[in-house]
Short mmCIF file of C-alpha atoms in Angstrom, two decimals:
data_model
loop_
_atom_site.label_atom_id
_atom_site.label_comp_id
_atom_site.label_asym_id
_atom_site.label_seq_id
_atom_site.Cartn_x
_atom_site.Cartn_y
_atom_site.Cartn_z
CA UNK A 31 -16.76 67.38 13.53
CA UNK A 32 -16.30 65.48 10.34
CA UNK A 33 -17.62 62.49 11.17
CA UNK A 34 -21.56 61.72 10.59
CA UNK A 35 -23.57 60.89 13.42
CA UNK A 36 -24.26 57.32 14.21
CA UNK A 37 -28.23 56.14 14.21
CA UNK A 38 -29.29 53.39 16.67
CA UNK A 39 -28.54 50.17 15.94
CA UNK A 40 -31.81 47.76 15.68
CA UNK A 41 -30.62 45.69 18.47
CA UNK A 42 -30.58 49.13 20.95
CA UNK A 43 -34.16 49.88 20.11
CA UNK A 44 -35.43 46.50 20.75
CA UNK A 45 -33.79 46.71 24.16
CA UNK A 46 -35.25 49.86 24.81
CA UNK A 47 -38.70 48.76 24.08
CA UNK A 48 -38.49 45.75 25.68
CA UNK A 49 -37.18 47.81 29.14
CA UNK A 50 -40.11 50.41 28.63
CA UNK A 51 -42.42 47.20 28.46
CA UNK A 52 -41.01 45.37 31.16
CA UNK A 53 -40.69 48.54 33.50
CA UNK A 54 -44.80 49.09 32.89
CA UNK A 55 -45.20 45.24 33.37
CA UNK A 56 -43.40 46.19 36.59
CA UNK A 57 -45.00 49.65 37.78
CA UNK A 58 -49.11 49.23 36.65
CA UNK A 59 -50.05 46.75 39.05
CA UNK A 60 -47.67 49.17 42.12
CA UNK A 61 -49.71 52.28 40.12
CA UNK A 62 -52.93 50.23 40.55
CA UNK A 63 -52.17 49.43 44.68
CA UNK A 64 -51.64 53.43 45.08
CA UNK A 65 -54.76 53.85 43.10
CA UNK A 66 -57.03 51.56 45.27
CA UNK A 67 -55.90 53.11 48.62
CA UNK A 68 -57.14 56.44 47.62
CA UNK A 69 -60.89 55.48 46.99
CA UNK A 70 -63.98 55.00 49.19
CA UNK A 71 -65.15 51.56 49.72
CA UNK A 72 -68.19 52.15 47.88
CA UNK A 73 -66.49 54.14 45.17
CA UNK A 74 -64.33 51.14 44.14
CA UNK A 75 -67.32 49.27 44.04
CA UNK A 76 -69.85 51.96 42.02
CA UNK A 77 -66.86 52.99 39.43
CA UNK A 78 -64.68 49.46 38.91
CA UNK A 79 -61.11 48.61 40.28
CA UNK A 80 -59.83 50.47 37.23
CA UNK A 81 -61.03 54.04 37.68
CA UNK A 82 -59.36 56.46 38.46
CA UNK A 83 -60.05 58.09 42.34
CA UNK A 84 -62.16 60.64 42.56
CA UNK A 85 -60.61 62.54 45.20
CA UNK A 86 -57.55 62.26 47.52
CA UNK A 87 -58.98 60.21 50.03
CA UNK A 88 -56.46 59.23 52.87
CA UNK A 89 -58.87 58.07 55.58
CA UNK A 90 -58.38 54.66 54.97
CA UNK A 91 -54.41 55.30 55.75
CA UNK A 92 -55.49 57.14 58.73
CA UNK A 93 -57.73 54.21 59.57
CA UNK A 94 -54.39 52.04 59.63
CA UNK A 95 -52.51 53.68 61.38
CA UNK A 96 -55.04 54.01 64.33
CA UNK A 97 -55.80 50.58 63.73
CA UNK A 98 -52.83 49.03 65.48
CA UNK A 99 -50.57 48.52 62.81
CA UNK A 100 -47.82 49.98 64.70
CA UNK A 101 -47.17 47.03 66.50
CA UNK A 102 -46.60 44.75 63.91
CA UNK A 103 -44.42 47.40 62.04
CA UNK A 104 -42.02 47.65 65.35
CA UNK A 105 -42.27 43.91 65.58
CA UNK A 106 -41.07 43.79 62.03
CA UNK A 107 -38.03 46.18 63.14
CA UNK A 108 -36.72 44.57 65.68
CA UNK A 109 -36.65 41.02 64.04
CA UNK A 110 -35.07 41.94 60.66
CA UNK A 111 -32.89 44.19 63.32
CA UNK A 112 -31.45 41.31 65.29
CA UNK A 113 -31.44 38.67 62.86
CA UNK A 114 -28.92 41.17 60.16
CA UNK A 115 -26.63 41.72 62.93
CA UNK A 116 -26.51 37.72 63.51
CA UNK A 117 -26.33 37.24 60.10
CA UNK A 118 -23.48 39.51 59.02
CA UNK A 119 -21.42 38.14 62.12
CA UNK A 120 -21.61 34.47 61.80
CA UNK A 121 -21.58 34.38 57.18
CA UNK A 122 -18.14 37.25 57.66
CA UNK A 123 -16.56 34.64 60.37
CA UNK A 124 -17.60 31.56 58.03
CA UNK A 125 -16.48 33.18 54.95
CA UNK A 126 -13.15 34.18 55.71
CA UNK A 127 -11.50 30.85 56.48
CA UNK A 128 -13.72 29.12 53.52
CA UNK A 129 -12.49 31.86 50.64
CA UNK A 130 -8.72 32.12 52.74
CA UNK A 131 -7.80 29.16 54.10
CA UNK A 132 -6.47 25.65 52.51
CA UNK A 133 -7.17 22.80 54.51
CA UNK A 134 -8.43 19.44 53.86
CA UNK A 135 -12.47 20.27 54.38
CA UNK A 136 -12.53 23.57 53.27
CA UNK A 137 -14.28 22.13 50.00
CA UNK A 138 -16.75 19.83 51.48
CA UNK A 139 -17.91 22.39 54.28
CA UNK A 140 -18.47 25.38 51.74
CA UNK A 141 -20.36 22.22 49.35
CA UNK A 142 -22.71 21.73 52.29
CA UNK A 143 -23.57 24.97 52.79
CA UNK A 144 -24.65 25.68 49.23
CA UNK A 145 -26.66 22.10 49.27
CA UNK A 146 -28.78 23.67 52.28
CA UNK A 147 -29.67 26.56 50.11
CA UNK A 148 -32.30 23.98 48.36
CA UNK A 149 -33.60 22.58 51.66
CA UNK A 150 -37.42 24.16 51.01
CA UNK A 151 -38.85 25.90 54.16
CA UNK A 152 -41.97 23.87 54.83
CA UNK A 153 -40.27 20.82 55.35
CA UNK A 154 -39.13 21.96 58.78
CA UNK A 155 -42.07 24.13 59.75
CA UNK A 156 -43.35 21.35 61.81
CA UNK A 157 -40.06 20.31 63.44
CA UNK A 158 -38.96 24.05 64.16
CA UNK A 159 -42.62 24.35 65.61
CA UNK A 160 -42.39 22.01 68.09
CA UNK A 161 -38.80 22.98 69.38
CA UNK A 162 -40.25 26.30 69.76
CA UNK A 163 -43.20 25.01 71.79
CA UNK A 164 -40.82 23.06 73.94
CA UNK A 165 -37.65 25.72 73.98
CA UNK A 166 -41.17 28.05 75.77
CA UNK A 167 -40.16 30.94 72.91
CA UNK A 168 -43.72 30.09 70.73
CA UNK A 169 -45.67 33.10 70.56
CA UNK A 170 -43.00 35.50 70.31
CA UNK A 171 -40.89 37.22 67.85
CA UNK A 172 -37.72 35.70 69.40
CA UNK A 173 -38.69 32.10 67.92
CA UNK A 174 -38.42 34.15 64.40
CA UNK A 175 -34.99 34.81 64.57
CA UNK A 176 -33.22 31.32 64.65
CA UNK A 177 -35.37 29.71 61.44
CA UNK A 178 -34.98 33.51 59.44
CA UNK A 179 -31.12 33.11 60.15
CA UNK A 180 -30.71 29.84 59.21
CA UNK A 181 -32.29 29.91 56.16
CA UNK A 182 -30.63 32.97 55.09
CA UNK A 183 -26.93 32.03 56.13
CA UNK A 184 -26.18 29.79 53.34
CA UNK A 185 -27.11 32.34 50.56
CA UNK A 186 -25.46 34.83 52.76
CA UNK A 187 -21.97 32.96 53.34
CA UNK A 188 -21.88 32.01 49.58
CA UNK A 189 -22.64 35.71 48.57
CA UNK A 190 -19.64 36.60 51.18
CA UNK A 191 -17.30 33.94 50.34
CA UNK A 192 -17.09 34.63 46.63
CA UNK A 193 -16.39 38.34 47.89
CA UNK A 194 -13.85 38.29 50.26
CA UNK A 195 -12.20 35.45 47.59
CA UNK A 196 -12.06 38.62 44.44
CA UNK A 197 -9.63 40.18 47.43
CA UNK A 198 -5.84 40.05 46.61
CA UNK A 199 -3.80 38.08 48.84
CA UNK A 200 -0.91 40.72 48.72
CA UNK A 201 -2.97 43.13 51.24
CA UNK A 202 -3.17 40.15 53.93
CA UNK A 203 1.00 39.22 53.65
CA UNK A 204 1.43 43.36 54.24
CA UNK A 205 -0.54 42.89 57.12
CA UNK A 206 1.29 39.98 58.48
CA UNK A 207 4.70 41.99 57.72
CA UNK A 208 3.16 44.91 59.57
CA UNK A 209 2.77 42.86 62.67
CA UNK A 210 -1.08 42.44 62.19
CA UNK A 211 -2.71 39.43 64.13
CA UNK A 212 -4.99 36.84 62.32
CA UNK A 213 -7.76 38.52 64.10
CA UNK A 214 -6.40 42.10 63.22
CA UNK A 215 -6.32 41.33 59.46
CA UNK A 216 -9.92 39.82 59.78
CA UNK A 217 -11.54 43.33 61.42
CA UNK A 218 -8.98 45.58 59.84
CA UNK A 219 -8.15 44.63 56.50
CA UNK A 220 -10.91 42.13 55.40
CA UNK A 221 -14.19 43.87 56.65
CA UNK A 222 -13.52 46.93 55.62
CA UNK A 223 -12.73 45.90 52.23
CA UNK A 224 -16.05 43.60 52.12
CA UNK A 225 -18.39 46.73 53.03
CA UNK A 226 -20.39 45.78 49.45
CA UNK A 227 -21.03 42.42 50.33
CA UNK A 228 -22.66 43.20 53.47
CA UNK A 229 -24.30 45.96 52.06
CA UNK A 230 -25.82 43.51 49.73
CA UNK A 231 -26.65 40.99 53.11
CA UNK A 232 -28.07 43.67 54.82
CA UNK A 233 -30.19 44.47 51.41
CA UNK A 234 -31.04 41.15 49.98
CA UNK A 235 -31.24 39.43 53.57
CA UNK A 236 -33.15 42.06 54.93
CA UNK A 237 -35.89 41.90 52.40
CA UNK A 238 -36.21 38.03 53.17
CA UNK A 239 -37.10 38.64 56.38
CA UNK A 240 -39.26 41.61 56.21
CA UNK A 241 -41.57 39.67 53.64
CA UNK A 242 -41.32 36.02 55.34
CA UNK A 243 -44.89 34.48 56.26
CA UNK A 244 -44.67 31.13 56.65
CA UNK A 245 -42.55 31.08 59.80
CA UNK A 246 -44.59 34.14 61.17
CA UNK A 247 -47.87 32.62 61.00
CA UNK A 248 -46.52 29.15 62.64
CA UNK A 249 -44.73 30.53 65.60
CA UNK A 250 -46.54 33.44 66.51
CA UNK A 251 -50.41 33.04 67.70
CA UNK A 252 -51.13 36.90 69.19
CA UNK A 253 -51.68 40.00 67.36
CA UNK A 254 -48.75 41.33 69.74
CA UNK A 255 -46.14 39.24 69.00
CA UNK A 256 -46.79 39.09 65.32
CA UNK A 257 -44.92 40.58 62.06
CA UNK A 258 -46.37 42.99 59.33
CA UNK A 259 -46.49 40.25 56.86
CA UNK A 260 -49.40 39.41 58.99
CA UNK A 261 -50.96 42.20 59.45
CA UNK A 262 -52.87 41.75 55.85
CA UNK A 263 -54.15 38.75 56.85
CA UNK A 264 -55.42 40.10 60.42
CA UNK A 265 -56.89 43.49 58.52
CA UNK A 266 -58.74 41.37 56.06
CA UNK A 267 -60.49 39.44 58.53
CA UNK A 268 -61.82 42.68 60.34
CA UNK A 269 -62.50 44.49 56.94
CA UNK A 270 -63.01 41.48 54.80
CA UNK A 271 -65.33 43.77 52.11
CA UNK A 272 -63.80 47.26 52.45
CA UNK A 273 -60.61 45.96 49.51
CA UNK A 274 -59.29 49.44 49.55
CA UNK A 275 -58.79 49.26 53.21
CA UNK A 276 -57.05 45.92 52.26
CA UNK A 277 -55.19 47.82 49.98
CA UNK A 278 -53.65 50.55 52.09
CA UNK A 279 -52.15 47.85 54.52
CA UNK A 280 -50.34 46.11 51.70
CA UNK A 281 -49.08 49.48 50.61
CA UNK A 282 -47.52 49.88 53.62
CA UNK A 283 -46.56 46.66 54.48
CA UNK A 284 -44.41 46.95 51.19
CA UNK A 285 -43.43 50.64 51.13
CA UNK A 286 -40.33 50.41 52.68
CA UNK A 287 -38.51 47.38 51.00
CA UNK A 288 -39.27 49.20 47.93
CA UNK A 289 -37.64 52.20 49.11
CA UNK A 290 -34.65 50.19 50.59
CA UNK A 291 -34.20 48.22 47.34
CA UNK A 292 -34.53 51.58 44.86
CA UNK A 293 -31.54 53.19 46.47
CA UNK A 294 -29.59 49.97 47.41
CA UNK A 295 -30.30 48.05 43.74
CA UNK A 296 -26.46 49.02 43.04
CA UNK A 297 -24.72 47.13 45.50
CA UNK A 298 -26.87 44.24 45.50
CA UNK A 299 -26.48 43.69 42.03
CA UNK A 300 -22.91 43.72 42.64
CA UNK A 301 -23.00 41.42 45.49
CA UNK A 302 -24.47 39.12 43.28
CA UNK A 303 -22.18 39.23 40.41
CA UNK A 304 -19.24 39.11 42.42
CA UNK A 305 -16.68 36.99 40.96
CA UNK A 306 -18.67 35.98 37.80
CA UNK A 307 -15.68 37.36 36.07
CA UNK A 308 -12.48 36.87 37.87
CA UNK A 309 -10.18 34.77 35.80
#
């Protein structure tokens, strides 16, 4: 090798330090979470919020665990569960014929679903509430599933519509030569093609819903029927002092959407950039 070897360029390092910054920005206050649920009550309170533990106390997540937090965890499950499913069926059968089809609305309909991606949730808390009361599905994690996929289908249709439209048109008119149906090229040639793009639903969508509140605390009233979201709220009221206790519930509450998201960052960020450079 004759050539000399290149230094870095200014405008690397500043990127680098300004990752390494933004990564601790990111990972102290996680670091400082793990570090509260591993001290006594009166430890945390003796030796500051900043010290380090003094042993490997897990008590307080055995406390949780015994404390009933199961039930808000399955509850949690079986929600996000039912509401992907609904979600990846009706955005992939509104998608297709918005990012395939020509016909006279196609523009206005796909313009109305992106406007209802600003329509804030709070406004129809109170509406949604009172259908629920009336409908007889308040006060159970049924009456969660209709507002969670709502809100999420316009992002969700958008996300899947700019997907499906990145897909060349020459694989569809070999289907139609090959004697495939309009309904055969939509489950045989256009889902499994679009396998990212629900990855990134199932991802982005499913986060959403595992962290929603709002709607939790308005239609649910029991302990049974409610969603882990929840759970920190109904914790701190029964150990309103003990903050590592606090602590360990929010840990878990969040534990597995960060897990989720750290292998599944990938496709979501290229859900989200699909088609910000087809030309």
């Amino acid at each position: 090798m004759t050539g000399k070897k290149k230094g870095l360029k200014p405008s690397s390092i500043v990127i680098g330090v300004l990752v390494v910054f933004w990564f601790l920005v990111c990972m102290i206050p996680f670091f400082f979470l793990i570090m509260c649920t591993l001290k006594e009550q009166f430890e945390l309170m003796n030796n500051g919020v900043f010290s380090m533990p003094e042993g490997l106390y897990l008590q307080n997540y055995i406390d949780v665990f015994t404390g009933g937090i199961w039930k808000y965890f399955f509850n949690s499950v079986i929600v996000m569960a039912v509401s992907l499913v609904l979600l990846l069926a009706l955005s992939a059968l509104a998608a297709y014929p918005l990012s395939r089809w020509t016909f006279r609305l196609n523009k206005p309909i796909y313009s109305l679903i992106v406007a209802c991606m600003s329509v804030p949730i709070h406004v129809t808390l109170l509406p949604i509430f009172m259908m629920s009361v009336r409908t007889g599905m308040y006060d159970s994690i049924w009456a969660l599933i209709g507002p969670y996929v709502a809100f999420n289908l316009p992002i969700s249709v958008f996300i899947l519509t700019t997907f499906m439209a990145t897909i060349p048109r020459d694989l569809e008119e070999a289907a139609k030569i090959d004697g495939c149906s309009l309904y055969g090229i939509f489950w045989r040639v256009m889902l499994p093609l679009v396998k990212p793009g629900l990855a990134t639903l199932v991802i982005y969508d499913g986060v959403n819903i595992w962290n929603e509140f709002s709607f939790a605390l308005t239609l649910t009233q029991t302990a049974g029927n409610r969603t882990l979201p929840l759970a920190v709220q109904e914790f701190q009221g029964q150990y309103s002092m003990n903050i590592p206790m606090i602590m360990t519930v929010l840990c878990i509450s969040i534990l597995p959407m960060v897990i989720v998201f750290i292998f599944g960052q990938e496709k979501l960020i290229k859900g989200m950039m699909a088609g910000a450079v087809k030309g």
